[in-house]
mmCIF file of C-alpha atoms in Angstrom:
data_model
loop_
_atom_site.group_PDB
_atom_site.id
_atom_site.type_symbol
_atom_site.label_atom_id
_atom_site.label_comp_id
_atom_site.label_asym_id
_atom_site.label_seq_id
_atom_site.Cartn_x
_atom_site.Cartn_y
_atom_site.Cartn_z
ATOM 1 C CA UNK A 1 -1.760 18.298 -13.681
ATOM 2 C CA UNK A 2 1.357 17.832 -11.518
ATOM 3 C CA UNK A 3 4.252 16.422 -13.501
ATOM 4 C CA UNK A 4 6.753 16.714 -10.636
ATOM 5 C CA UNK A 5 7.304 13.928 -8.163
ATOM 6 C CA UNK A 6 7.122 16.377 -5.237
ATOM 7 C CA UNK A 7 5.901 19.910 -5.129
ATOM 8 C CA UNK A 8 8.376 20.702 -2.445
ATOM 9 C CA UNK A 9 11.398 19.046 -4.056
ATOM 10 C CA UNK A 10 12.872 21.604 -6.462
ATOM 11 C CA UNK A 11 15.873 19.533 -7.593
ATOM 12 C CA UNK A 12 13.685 16.575 -8.480
ATOM 13 C CA UNK A 13 11.131 18.765 -10.133
ATOM 14 C CA UNK A 14 13.718 20.017 -12.549
ATOM 15 C CA UNK A 15 14.885 16.544 -13.354
ATOM 16 C CA UNK A 16 11.381 15.169 -13.843
ATOM 17 C CA UNK A 17 10.810 17.630 -16.716
ATOM 18 C CA UNK A 18 13.831 16.079 -18.655
ATOM 19 C CA UNK A 19 14.390 12.518 -17.791
ATOM 20 C CA UNK A 20 12.305 9.737 -19.197
ATOM 21 C CA UNK A 21 10.259 7.804 -16.512
ATOM 22 C CA UNK A 22 11.951 4.520 -15.492
ATOM 23 C CA UNK A 23 9.082 2.347 -16.693
ATOM 24 C CA UNK A 24 8.324 4.314 -19.796
ATOM 25 C CA UNK A 25 7.364 1.856 -22.621
ATOM 26 C CA UNK A 26 5.930 -0.788 -20.217
ATOM 27 C CA UNK A 27 2.256 -1.504 -20.926
ATOM 28 C CA UNK A 28 0.135 -2.892 -18.045
ATOM 29 C CA UNK A 29 -3.396 -4.148 -18.255
ATOM 30 C CA UNK A 30 -5.193 -3.766 -14.859
ATOM 31 C CA UNK A 31 -8.147 -6.221 -14.770
ATOM 32 C CA UNK A 32 -8.233 -6.277 -10.922
ATOM 33 C CA UNK A 33 -10.478 -4.781 -8.292
ATOM 34 C CA UNK A 34 -10.522 -4.088 -4.520
ATOM 35 C CA UNK A 35 -7.499 -3.426 -3.768
ATOM 36 C CA UNK A 36 -4.146 -5.124 -3.857
ATOM 37 C CA UNK A 37 -3.977 -5.677 -7.694
ATOM 38 C CA UNK A 38 -5.178 -2.167 -8.728
ATOM 39 C CA UNK A 39 -2.810 -0.514 -6.201
ATOM 40 C CA UNK A 40 0.107 -2.550 -7.636
ATOM 41 C CA UNK A 41 -0.811 -1.229 -11.091
ATOM 42 C CA UNK A 42 -0.961 2.325 -9.682
ATOM 43 C CA UNK A 43 2.523 2.067 -8.334
ATOM 44 C CA UNK A 44 3.706 0.916 -11.734
ATOM 45 C CA UNK A 45 1.939 3.836 -13.439
ATOM 46 C CA UNK A 46 3.397 6.275 -11.021
ATOM 47 C CA UNK A 47 6.842 5.528 -12.449
ATOM 48 C CA UNK A 48 5.895 5.716 -16.136
ATOM 49 C CA UNK A 49 4.192 2.526 -17.140
ATOM 50 C CA UNK A 50 1.203 2.846 -19.441
ATOM 51 C CA UNK A 51 -1.601 1.420 -17.336
ATOM 52 C CA UNK A 52 -4.962 0.589 -18.945
ATOM 53 C CA UNK A 53 -7.645 -0.058 -16.516
ATOM 54 C CA UNK A 54 -10.245 -2.544 -17.771
ATOM 55 C CA UNK A 55 -13.666 -2.410 -16.118
ATOM 56 C CA UNK A 56 -16.888 -4.176 -16.806
ATOM 57 C CA UNK A 57 -19.261 -1.914 -18.867
ATOM 58 C CA UNK A 58 -22.088 -2.188 -16.458
ATOM 59 C CA UNK A 59 -20.269 -2.914 -13.092
ATOM 60 C CA UNK A 60 -17.520 -0.403 -12.569
ATOM 61 C CA UNK A 61 -14.671 -1.077 -10.135
ATOM 62 C CA UNK A 62 -16.211 -1.122 -6.681
ATOM 63 C CA UNK A 63 -13.580 1.327 -5.414
ATOM 64 C CA UNK A 64 -15.412 4.036 -7.369
ATOM 65 C CA UNK A 65 -18.203 3.732 -4.808
ATOM 66 C CA UNK A 66 -16.112 3.010 -1.681
ATOM 67 C CA UNK A 67 -15.917 5.627 0.997
ATOM 68 C CA UNK A 68 -16.826 9.270 0.746
ATOM 69 C CA UNK A 69 -17.649 10.974 -2.575
ATOM 70 C CA UNK A 70 -18.014 14.498 -3.732
ATOM 71 C CA UNK A 71 -20.665 15.561 -6.262
ATOM 72 C CA UNK A 72 -21.233 11.906 -6.984
ATOM 73 C CA UNK A 73 -17.495 11.247 -7.702
ATOM 74 C CA UNK A 74 -15.832 8.609 -5.602
ATOM 75 C CA UNK A 75 -12.686 9.991 -3.903
ATOM 76 C CA UNK A 76 -10.933 6.667 -3.415
ATOM 77 C CA UNK A 77 -10.992 6.032 -7.132
ATOM 78 C CA UNK A 78 -9.179 9.274 -7.804
ATOM 79 C CA UNK A 79 -6.215 7.945 -5.884
ATOM 80 C CA UNK A 80 -6.445 4.187 -6.974
ATOM 81 C CA UNK A 81 -7.198 5.094 -10.632
ATOM 82 C CA UNK A 82 -4.451 7.794 -11.122
ATOM 83 C CA UNK A 83 -2.121 7.428 -14.052
ATOM 84 C CA UNK A 84 -4.464 4.922 -15.648
ATOM 85 C CA UNK A 85 -6.453 5.085 -18.869
ATOM 86 C CA UNK A 86 -10.018 3.716 -18.309
ATOM 87 C CA UNK A 87 -11.851 1.399 -20.719
ATOM 88 C CA UNK A 88 -14.731 -0.853 -20.483
ATOM 89 C CA UNK A 89 -14.684 -4.491 -21.698
ATOM 90 C CA UNK A 90 -16.876 -7.498 -20.868
ATOM 91 C CA UNK A 91 -14.353 -10.365 -20.810
ATOM 92 C CA UNK A 92 -17.064 -12.982 -20.622
ATOM 93 C CA UNK A 93 -18.147 -12.180 -24.188
ATOM 94 C CA UNK A 94 -16.557 -13.427 -27.346
ATOM 95 C CA UNK A 95 -15.949 -9.788 -28.416
ATOM 96 C CA UNK A 96 -14.437 -8.939 -25.192
ATOM 97 C CA UNK A 97 -12.199 -11.960 -25.180
ATOM 98 C CA UNK A 98 -10.850 -11.216 -28.686
ATOM 99 C CA UNK A 99 -10.133 -7.539 -27.760
ATOM 100 C CA UNK A 100 -8.284 -8.612 -24.634
ATOM 101 C CA UNK A 101 -6.178 -11.082 -26.611
ATOM 102 C CA UNK A 102 -5.288 -8.331 -29.045
ATOM 103 C CA UNK A 103 -4.291 -6.040 -26.143
ATOM 104 C CA UNK A 104 -2.358 -8.884 -24.478
ATOM 105 C CA UNK A 105 -0.324 -9.246 -27.638
ATOM 106 C CA UNK A 106 0.903 -5.702 -27.319
ATOM 107 C CA UNK A 107 1.350 -5.562 -23.440
ATOM 108 C CA UNK A 108 3.970 -6.506 -20.934
ATOM 109 C CA UNK A 109 1.935 -7.234 -17.844
ATOM 110 C CA UNK A 110 -1.655 -8.258 -16.945
ATOM 111 C CA UNK A 111 -2.758 -8.024 -13.373
ATOM 112 C CA UNK A 112 -5.909 -9.805 -12.390
ATOM 113 C CA UNK A 113 -7.703 -10.983 -9.219
ATOM 114 C CA UNK A 114 -10.505 -13.144 -10.396
ATOM 115 C CA UNK A 115 -11.177 -16.360 -8.496
ATOM 116 C CA UNK A 116 -8.946 -19.224 -9.839
ATOM 117 C CA UNK A 117 -10.375 -20.708 -12.989
ATOM 118 C CA UNK A 118 -12.495 -17.647 -14.041
ATOM 119 C CA UNK A 119 -10.046 -16.479 -16.806
ATOM 120 C CA UNK A 120 -9.783 -20.078 -17.961
ATOM 121 C CA UNK A 121 -13.558 -20.316 -18.113
ATOM 122 C CA UNK A 122 -13.585 -17.291 -20.500
ATOM 123 C CA UNK A 123 -10.824 -18.738 -22.705
ATOM 124 C CA UNK A 124 -8.317 -16.343 -21.236
ATOM 125 C CA UNK A 125 -6.081 -18.526 -19.187
ATOM 126 C CA UNK A 126 -2.307 -18.611 -19.174
ATOM 127 C CA UNK A 127 -2.254 -21.021 -22.247
ATOM 128 C CA UNK A 128 -4.226 -18.530 -24.417
ATOM 129 C CA UNK A 129 -2.638 -15.362 -23.041
ATOM 130 C CA UNK A 130 0.980 -16.683 -23.445
ATOM 131 C CA UNK A 131 0.175 -17.997 -26.909
ATOM 132 C CA UNK A 132 -0.808 -14.467 -27.846
ATOM 133 C CA UNK A 133 2.310 -13.078 -26.231
ATOM 134 C CA UNK A 134 5.126 -15.414 -24.957
ATOM 135 C CA UNK A 135 6.801 -12.380 -23.193
ATOM 136 C CA UNK A 136 3.725 -11.609 -21.122
ATOM 137 C CA UNK A 137 3.839 -11.572 -17.278
ATOM 138 C CA UNK A 138 0.453 -12.475 -15.737
ATOM 139 C CA UNK A 139 0.150 -11.408 -12.103
ATOM 140 C CA UNK A 140 -2.663 -13.350 -10.342
ATOM 141 C CA UNK A 141 -3.552 -11.780 -7.063
ATOM 142 C CA UNK A 142 -6.045 -13.730 -4.928
ATOM 143 C CA UNK A 143 -6.777 -14.173 -1.224
ATOM 144 C CA UNK A 144 -5.322 -17.697 -0.942
ATOM 145 C CA UNK A 145 -3.339 -18.403 -4.161
ATOM 146 C CA UNK A 146 -4.058 -20.421 -7.223
ATOM 147 C CA UNK A 147 -4.150 -23.927 -5.551
ATOM 148 C CA UNK A 148 -4.819 -25.504 -2.143
ATOM 149 C CA UNK A 149 -8.022 -26.278 -0.231
ATOM 150 C CA UNK A 150 -8.866 -22.575 0.180
ATOM 151 C CA UNK A 151 -8.092 -21.386 -3.348
ATOM 152 C CA UNK A 152 -11.600 -20.936 -4.571
ATOM 153 C CA UNK A 153 -12.916 -19.160 -1.442
ATOM 154 C CA UNK A 154 -13.707 -15.453 -1.659
ATOM 155 C CA UNK A 155 -10.627 -13.712 -0.370
ATOM 156 C CA UNK A 156 -10.184 -10.215 1.064
ATOM 157 C CA UNK A 157 -7.417 -8.454 3.086
ATOM 158 C CA UNK A 158 -9.509 -8.738 6.283
ATOM 159 C CA UNK A 159 -9.195 -12.497 6.076
ATOM 160 C CA UNK A 160 -5.410 -12.376 5.659
ATOM 161 C CA UNK A 161 -5.191 -10.046 8.650
ATOM 162 C CA UNK A 162 -7.082 -12.536 10.664
ATOM 163 C CA UNK A 163 -5.497 -15.760 9.139
ATOM 164 C CA UNK A 164 -1.911 -14.670 9.236
ATOM 165 C CA UNK A 165 -1.772 -14.053 12.925
ATOM 166 C CA UNK A 166 -1.843 -10.260 12.778
ATOM 167 C CA UNK A 167 -5.154 -9.895 14.560
ATOM 168 C CA UNK A 168 -4.149 -12.419 17.255
ATOM 169 C CA UNK A 169 -1.257 -10.197 18.460
ATOM 170 C CA UNK A 170 -2.955 -6.870 17.945
ATOM 171 C CA UNK A 171 -5.093 -5.179 20.745
ATOM 172 C CA UNK A 172 -4.916 -4.956 24.443
ATOM 173 C CA UNK A 173 -3.998 -8.213 26.449
ATOM 174 C CA UNK A 174 -7.428 -8.475 27.938
ATOM 175 C CA UNK A 175 -9.327 -7.435 24.851
ATOM 176 C CA UNK A 176 -10.442 -9.111 21.616
ATOM 177 C CA UNK A 177 -8.147 -9.589 18.597
ATOM 178 C CA UNK A 178 -8.141 -6.374 16.631
ATOM 179 C CA UNK A 179 -8.287 -5.734 12.866
ATOM 180 C CA UNK A 180 -6.860 -2.629 11.278
ATOM 181 C CA UNK A 181 -9.427 0.015 10.148
ATOM 182 C CA UNK A 182 -7.926 0.181 6.668
ATOM 183 C CA UNK A 183 -6.692 -2.184 3.905
ATOM 184 C CA UNK A 184 -3.422 -3.204 5.610
ATOM 185 C CA UNK A 185 -3.085 -6.622 4.003
ATOM 186 C CA UNK A 186 -4.133 -5.398 0.601
ATOM 187 C CA UNK A 187 -1.601 -2.599 0.641
ATOM 188 C CA UNK A 188 1.204 -4.930 1.717
ATOM 189 C CA UNK A 189 0.233 -7.338 -0.958
ATOM 190 C CA UNK A 190 0.111 -4.510 -3.598
ATOM 191 C CA UNK A 191 3.746 -3.570 -2.732
ATOM 192 C CA UNK A 192 4.733 -7.272 -2.979
ATOM 193 C CA UNK A 193 2.858 -7.607 -6.343
ATOM 194 C CA UNK A 194 4.577 -4.606 -7.801
ATOM 195 C CA UNK A 195 7.961 -6.011 -6.639
ATOM 196 C CA UNK A 196 7.068 -9.523 -8.048
ATOM 197 C CA UNK A 197 6.117 -8.035 -11.353
ATOM 198 C CA UNK A 198 9.398 -6.168 -11.697
ATOM 199 C CA UNK A 199 11.218 -9.383 -10.700
ATOM 200 C CA UNK A 200 9.355 -11.413 -13.377
ATOM 201 C CA UNK A 201 10.261 -8.695 -15.890
ATOM 202 C CA UNK A 202 13.975 -8.911 -14.931
ATOM 203 C CA UNK A 203 13.665 -12.685 -15.422
ATOM 204 C CA UNK A 204 12.131 -12.016 -18.926
ATOM 205 C CA UNK A 205 15.087 -9.934 -19.793
ATOM 206 C CA UNK A 206 17.276 -12.936 -19.197
ATOM 207 C CA UNK A 207 15.245 -15.684 -20.748
ATOM 208 C CA UNK A 208 12.949 -13.884 -23.199
ATOM 209 C CA UNK A 209 9.926 -15.669 -21.694
ATOM 210 C CA UNK A 210 7.149 -14.329 -19.612
ATOM 211 C CA UNK A 211 5.741 -16.215 -16.642
ATOM 212 C CA UNK A 212 2.949 -16.291 -14.041
ATOM 213 C CA UNK A 213 3.074 -14.484 -10.674
ATOM 214 C CA UNK A 214 0.958 -16.257 -8.005
ATOM 215 C CA UNK A 215 0.290 -13.815 -5.299
ATOM 216 C CA UNK A 216 -1.684 -14.918 -2.267
ATOM 217 C CA UNK A 217 -2.630 -12.060 -0.066
ATOM 218 C CA UNK A 218 -2.232 -14.187 3.087
ATOM 219 C CA UNK A 219 1.528 -14.654 2.384
ATOM 220 C CA UNK A 220 3.033 -11.085 2.481
ATOM 221 C CA UNK A 221 0.976 -10.407 5.536
ATOM 222 C CA UNK A 222 2.604 -13.494 7.241
ATOM 223 C CA UNK A 223 6.158 -12.381 6.106
ATOM 224 C CA UNK A 224 5.950 -8.817 7.578
ATOM 225 C CA UNK A 225 4.973 -10.344 10.981
ATOM 226 C CA UNK A 226 8.609 -11.313 11.499
ATOM 227 C CA UNK A 227 10.144 -14.407 13.053
ATOM 228 C CA UNK A 228 6.980 -15.884 14.609
ATOM 229 C CA UNK A 229 7.258 -19.211 12.789
ATOM 230 C CA UNK A 230 10.861 -19.538 13.865
ATOM 231 C CA UNK A 231 10.027 -18.730 17.527
ATOM 232 C CA UNK A 232 7.292 -21.400 17.546
ATOM 233 C CA UNK A 233 9.363 -23.976 15.675
ATOM 234 C CA UNK A 234 12.401 -23.612 17.894
ATOM 235 C CA UNK A 235 10.885 -22.577 21.237
ATOM 236 C CA UNK A 236 7.072 -23.281 21.077
ATOM 237 C CA UNK A 237 6.737 -19.571 21.714
ATOM 238 C CA UNK A 238 3.348 -17.989 20.795
ATOM 239 C CA UNK A 239 3.318 -14.169 20.701
ATOM 240 C CA UNK A 240 0.510 -12.608 22.715
ATOM 241 C CA UNK A 241 -1.251 -9.306 22.528
ATOM 242 C CA UNK A 242 0.552 -6.558 24.363
ATOM 243 C CA UNK A 243 -1.399 -3.470 23.330
ATOM 244 C CA UNK A 244 0.967 -0.543 22.541
ATOM 245 C CA UNK A 245 3.765 -2.185 24.468
ATOM 246 C CA UNK A 246 6.494 -4.406 23.026
ATOM 247 C CA UNK A 247 7.853 -7.622 24.496
ATOM 248 C CA UNK A 248 11.273 -6.723 23.258
ATOM 249 C CA UNK A 249 11.866 -3.253 24.710
ATOM 250 C CA UNK A 250 10.510 -0.537 26.991
ATOM 251 C CA UNK A 251 9.480 2.144 27.463
ATOM 252 C CA UNK A 252 7.449 1.884 24.205
ATOM 253 C CA UNK A 253 3.921 3.219 24.309
ATOM 254 C CA UNK A 254 1.595 6.149 23.642
ATOM 255 C CA UNK A 255 1.372 8.950 26.213
ATOM 256 C CA UNK A 256 -1.047 11.735 26.771
ATOM 257 C CA UNK A 257 0.392 15.294 27.158
ATOM 258 C CA UNK A 258 -0.879 18.107 29.373
ATOM 259 C CA UNK A 259 -2.926 19.692 26.535
ATOM 260 C CA UNK A 260 -4.751 16.502 25.725
ATOM 261 C CA UNK A 261 -2.670 15.384 22.784
ATOM 262 C CA UNK A 262 -0.780 12.189 22.273
ATOM 263 C CA UNK A 263 2.796 11.136 21.387
ATOM 264 C CA UNK A 264 4.542 7.789 20.825
ATOM 265 C CA UNK A 265 7.878 6.969 22.240
ATOM 266 C CA UNK A 266 10.188 4.221 21.041
ATOM 267 C CA UNK A 267 13.277 2.873 22.663
ATOM 268 C CA UNK A 268 14.521 0.023 20.466
ATOM 269 C CA UNK A 269 18.131 1.153 20.989
ATOM 270 C CA UNK A 270 19.651 0.927 24.465
ATOM 271 C CA UNK A 271 21.155 4.343 24.199
ATOM 272 C CA UNK A 272 17.780 5.805 23.395
ATOM 273 C CA UNK A 273 16.253 4.056 26.400
ATOM 274 C CA UNK A 274 18.917 5.659 28.615
ATOM 275 C CA UNK A 275 18.393 9.112 27.328
ATOM 276 C CA UNK A 276 14.573 8.895 27.766
ATOM 277 C CA UNK A 277 15.018 7.942 31.412
ATOM 278 C CA UNK A 278 17.528 10.686 32.055
ATOM 279 C CA UNK A 279 15.160 13.173 30.406
ATOM 280 C CA UNK A 280 12.191 12.236 32.612
ATOM 281 C CA UNK A 281 14.295 12.427 35.768
ATOM 282 C CA UNK A 282 14.783 8.799 36.557
ATOM 283 C CA UNK A 283 18.554 8.152 35.698
ATOM 284 C CA UNK A 284 18.920 5.699 38.599
ATOM 285 C CA UNK A 285 17.075 2.957 36.755
ATOM 286 C CA UNK A 286 19.771 2.902 34.046
ATOM 287 C CA UNK A 287 22.062 1.242 36.565
ATOM 288 C CA UNK A 288 19.683 -1.587 37.290
ATOM 289 C CA UNK A 289 20.884 -5.026 35.916
ATOM 290 C CA UNK A 290 17.511 -5.564 34.156
ATOM 291 C CA UNK A 291 17.758 -2.325 32.258
ATOM 292 C CA UNK A 292 20.692 -3.523 30.182
ATOM 293 C CA UNK A 293 18.481 -5.527 27.846
ATOM 294 C CA UNK A 294 15.291 -4.870 25.794
ATOM 295 C CA UNK A 295 13.543 -7.882 27.340
ATOM 296 C CA UNK A 296 14.651 -6.805 30.813
ATOM 297 C CA UNK A 297 13.160 -3.325 30.286
ATOM 298 C CA UNK A 298 9.900 -4.860 28.971
ATOM 299 C CA UNK A 299 9.573 -6.889 32.157
ATOM 300 C CA UNK A 300 9.534 -3.672 34.023
ATOM 301 C CA UNK A 301 7.282 -1.830 31.581
ATOM 302 C CA UNK A 302 4.757 -0.838 34.328
ATOM 303 C CA UNK A 303 7.393 1.185 36.209
ATOM 304 C CA UNK A 304 9.000 2.665 33.138
ATOM 305 C CA UNK A 305 5.558 3.630 31.649
ATOM 306 C CA UNK A 306 4.605 5.390 34.918
ATOM 307 C CA UNK A 307 7.851 7.473 34.887
ATOM 308 C CA UNK A 308 7.613 8.491 31.324
ATOM 309 C CA UNK A 309 3.878 8.965 31.340
ATOM 310 C CA UNK A 310 3.898 11.173 34.391
ATOM 311 C CA UNK A 311 6.687 13.377 33.049
ATOM 312 C CA UNK A 312 4.907 13.722 29.655
ATOM 313 C CA UNK A 313 1.489 14.485 31.320
ATOM 314 C CA UNK A 314 3.069 17.645 32.957
ATOM 315 C CA UNK A 315 4.005 19.165 29.650
ATOM 316 C CA UNK A 316 2.221 20.234 26.468
ATOM 317 C CA UNK A 317 2.891 18.244 23.378
ATOM 318 C CA UNK A 318 5.159 20.852 21.650
ATOM 319 C CA UNK A 319 7.212 21.077 24.770
ATOM 320 C CA UNK A 320 7.579 17.318 25.049
ATOM 321 C CA UNK A 321 8.700 16.865 21.363
ATOM 322 C CA UNK A 322 11.139 19.685 21.744
ATOM 323 C CA UNK A 323 12.638 18.190 24.881
ATOM 324 C CA UNK A 324 13.012 14.682 23.283
ATOM 325 C CA UNK A 325 14.587 16.293 20.345
ATOM 326 C CA UNK A 326 17.218 18.083 22.505
ATOM 327 C CA UNK A 327 17.844 14.793 24.183
ATOM 328 C CA UNK A 328 18.127 12.910 20.914
ATOM 329 C CA UNK A 329 15.445 10.565 22.025
ATOM 330 C CA UNK A 330 12.862 8.992 19.645
ATOM 331 C CA UNK A 331 9.357 10.450 19.716
ATOM 332 C CA UNK A 332 6.556 11.325 17.236
ATOM 333 C CA UNK A 333 3.198 13.031 17.564
ATOM 334 C CA UNK A 334 0.215 10.852 17.005
ATOM 335 C CA UNK A 335 -1.244 12.649 14.054
ATOM 336 C CA UNK A 336 -4.704 12.491 12.464
ATOM 337 C CA UNK A 337 -5.044 13.385 8.864
ATOM 338 C CA UNK A 338 -5.506 16.993 9.721
ATOM 339 C CA UNK A 339 -2.019 16.941 11.393
ATOM 340 C CA UNK A 340 -0.493 14.946 8.467
ATOM 341 C CA UNK A 341 -1.613 17.505 5.975
ATOM 342 C CA UNK A 342 0.054 20.307 7.980
ATOM 343 C CA UNK A 343 3.174 18.330 9.199
ATOM 344 C CA UNK A 344 6.385 20.147 8.226
ATOM 345 C CA UNK A 345 8.342 16.874 7.531
ATOM 346 C CA UNK A 346 5.637 15.622 5.088
ATOM 347 C CA UNK A 347 5.582 19.204 3.553
ATOM 348 C CA UNK A 348 9.393 19.101 3.148
ATOM 349 C CA UNK A 349 9.264 15.668 1.388
ATOM 350 C CA UNK A 350 6.371 16.571 -0.781
ATOM 351 C CA UNK A 351 4.440 13.507 0.566
ATOM 352 C CA UNK A 352 1.106 15.206 -0.219
ATOM 353 C CA UNK A 353 0.783 16.723 -3.644
ATOM 354 C CA UNK A 354 -1.684 18.659 -5.734
ATOM 355 C CA UNK A 355 -3.219 17.145 -8.875
ATOM 356 C CA UNK A 356 -5.485 18.879 -11.407
ATOM 357 C CA UNK A 357 -8.614 16.799 -12.088
ATOM 358 C CA UNK A 358 -11.199 17.352 -14.851
ATOM 359 C CA UNK A 359 -14.086 16.494 -12.473
ATOM 360 C CA UNK A 360 -13.095 18.007 -9.180
ATOM 361 C CA UNK A 361 -10.558 20.716 -10.042
ATOM 362 C CA UNK A 362 -7.510 20.586 -7.778
ATOM 363 C CA UNK A 363 -7.248 17.572 -5.429
ATOM 364 C CA UNK A 364 -4.592 16.644 -2.966
ATOM 365 C CA UNK A 365 -3.314 13.060 -2.411
ATOM 366 C CA UNK A 366 -0.346 11.032 -1.538
ATOM 367 C CA UNK A 367 2.568 11.578 -3.809
ATOM 368 C CA UNK A 368 4.550 8.858 -5.464
ATOM 369 C CA UNK A 369 5.870 6.207 -3.077
ATOM 370 C CA UNK A 370 9.645 7.016 -3.184
ATOM 371 C CA UNK A 371 12.042 9.506 -4.774
ATOM 372 C CA UNK A 372 14.524 8.632 -7.491
ATOM 373 C CA UNK A 373 17.274 11.083 -8.212
ATOM 374 C CA UNK A 374 17.568 10.513 -11.902
ATOM 375 C CA UNK A 375 14.292 9.170 -13.150
ATOM 376 C CA UNK A 376 11.583 10.241 -10.661
ATOM 377 C CA UNK A 377 8.035 9.249 -10.904
ATOM 378 C CA UNK A 378 5.112 11.610 -11.431
ATOM 379 C CA UNK A 379 1.274 11.775 -11.106
ATOM 380 C CA UNK A 380 0.011 12.724 -14.511
ATOM 381 C CA UNK A 381 -3.736 12.737 -13.759
ATOM 382 C CA UNK A 382 -6.130 11.392 -11.145
ATOM 383 C CA UNK A 383 -8.578 8.607 -11.664
ATOM 384 C CA UNK A 384 -10.504 8.909 -14.933
ATOM 385 C CA UNK A 385 -14.308 8.631 -15.505
ATOM 386 C CA UNK A 386 -15.577 5.060 -16.139
ATOM 387 C CA UNK A 387 -14.714 4.057 -19.698
ATOM 388 C CA UNK A 388 -13.458 7.456 -20.672
ATOM 389 C CA UNK A 389 -10.594 6.213 -22.882
ATOM 390 C CA UNK A 390 -12.315 3.199 -24.444
ATOM 391 C CA UNK A 391 -12.594 4.470 -28.038
ATOM 392 C CA UNK A 392 -9.081 5.900 -27.935
ATOM 393 C CA UNK A 393 -7.471 2.799 -26.691
ATOM 394 C CA UNK A 394 -9.291 0.415 -28.989
ATOM 395 C CA UNK A 395 -8.675 2.719 -31.911
ATOM 396 C CA UNK A 396 -4.937 2.411 -31.101
ATOM 397 C CA UNK A 397 -5.362 -1.349 -31.471
ATOM 398 C CA UNK A 398 -6.496 -0.783 -35.025
ATOM 399 C CA UNK A 399 -10.243 -1.185 -34.451
ATOM 400 C CA UNK A 400 -12.379 0.989 -36.713
ATOM 401 C CA UNK A 401 -15.185 3.202 -35.424
ATOM 402 C CA UNK A 402 -17.579 0.712 -36.921
ATOM 403 C CA UNK A 403 -16.018 -2.195 -35.135
ATOM 404 C CA UNK A 404 -15.990 -0.358 -31.854
ATOM 405 C CA UNK A 405 -19.711 0.529 -32.273
ATOM 406 C CA UNK A 406 -20.517 -3.106 -33.044
ATOM 407 C CA UNK A 407 -18.746 -4.280 -29.902
ATOM 408 C CA UNK A 408 -20.625 -1.682 -27.914
ATOM 409 C CA UNK A 409 -23.948 -2.701 -29.394
ATOM 410 C CA UNK A 410 -23.204 -6.309 -28.499
ATOM 411 C CA UNK A 411 -22.587 -5.526 -24.934
ATOM 412 C CA UNK A 412 -18.805 -6.208 -25.105
ATOM 413 C CA UNK A 413 -18.049 -2.577 -24.323
#
């Protein structure tokens, strides 16, 4: 297994062999599924938290069956389940409830995403959990939050992408609202949940008391969309779909090169916009009055796109990128995953790393999310088989082999 935070970062690799992980000693119970809650737990595990994944004995986490698999092993789970020990527990049984309360007493964080009221129905609500451990942080991740008229509706990231306003501004002006082809809202909510958990833990350090994190997936998605509420409140402005263009600057688009590849150009800064137009042989537009502001340039996007697109179309992608780099103008290739895996910048950062896995051998996946110079994170193992660590974890709670066998026979494990 790869203990280093980045296979290409020699300095951090040496540090990671010696320094304790920043979240070492933190125990997290991951009761959640699909995808925000489990990904938040993965992020905590990447930086040293002991994460115990709790799955139903007969209904494993659905991510084990999501997307492509190899030899019957789900590949998404290898990423989402990394750095987690896997146990089975039926929380709706009395035996499962009792075991979870014992685990809660020795844990710091529980992350769950059941519909509001489900844990309470099982006798595992905040009252019971905090009684077992007053220092516990309970992160509740749902589509719509713990209260309000939508709270008990089934909630998924797709609904957040629609409801937040993201889909309404995404796509071509004359096309339909567009949803992302991946779990965007879930991923943003996962990042936010990990941040919320660490904030709650910091609060616990001050007060000695745990608390509940109420994370509604519809809210982080709304936050990252920027000042739309302010625009509407103060100006009545409703942002419209603009395709790959921006209403705030131009040229900003995707452009096809002579060899049939694609690049993206951004000119958020005035100086960059000027460099691009000089590069493509249209320096005269820089002196136009409208060119002095991003909004002014956006109002002339047709002309600017034609100039930039025509120049890029005459050159192969490597030539285009090299010319933009010489001009200190902002450009990036539009990569598919094959390009990402070979990209020299990702290689330099160690963004894709190798992990040894007991089921699949060596697998490559995204590395930890960021680099810390003193206490870096690490991927210790990929997602474990369903229930692989049940006996070991429960034995660590003090349960005897006979008690574990009795729980299993009763359907709790």
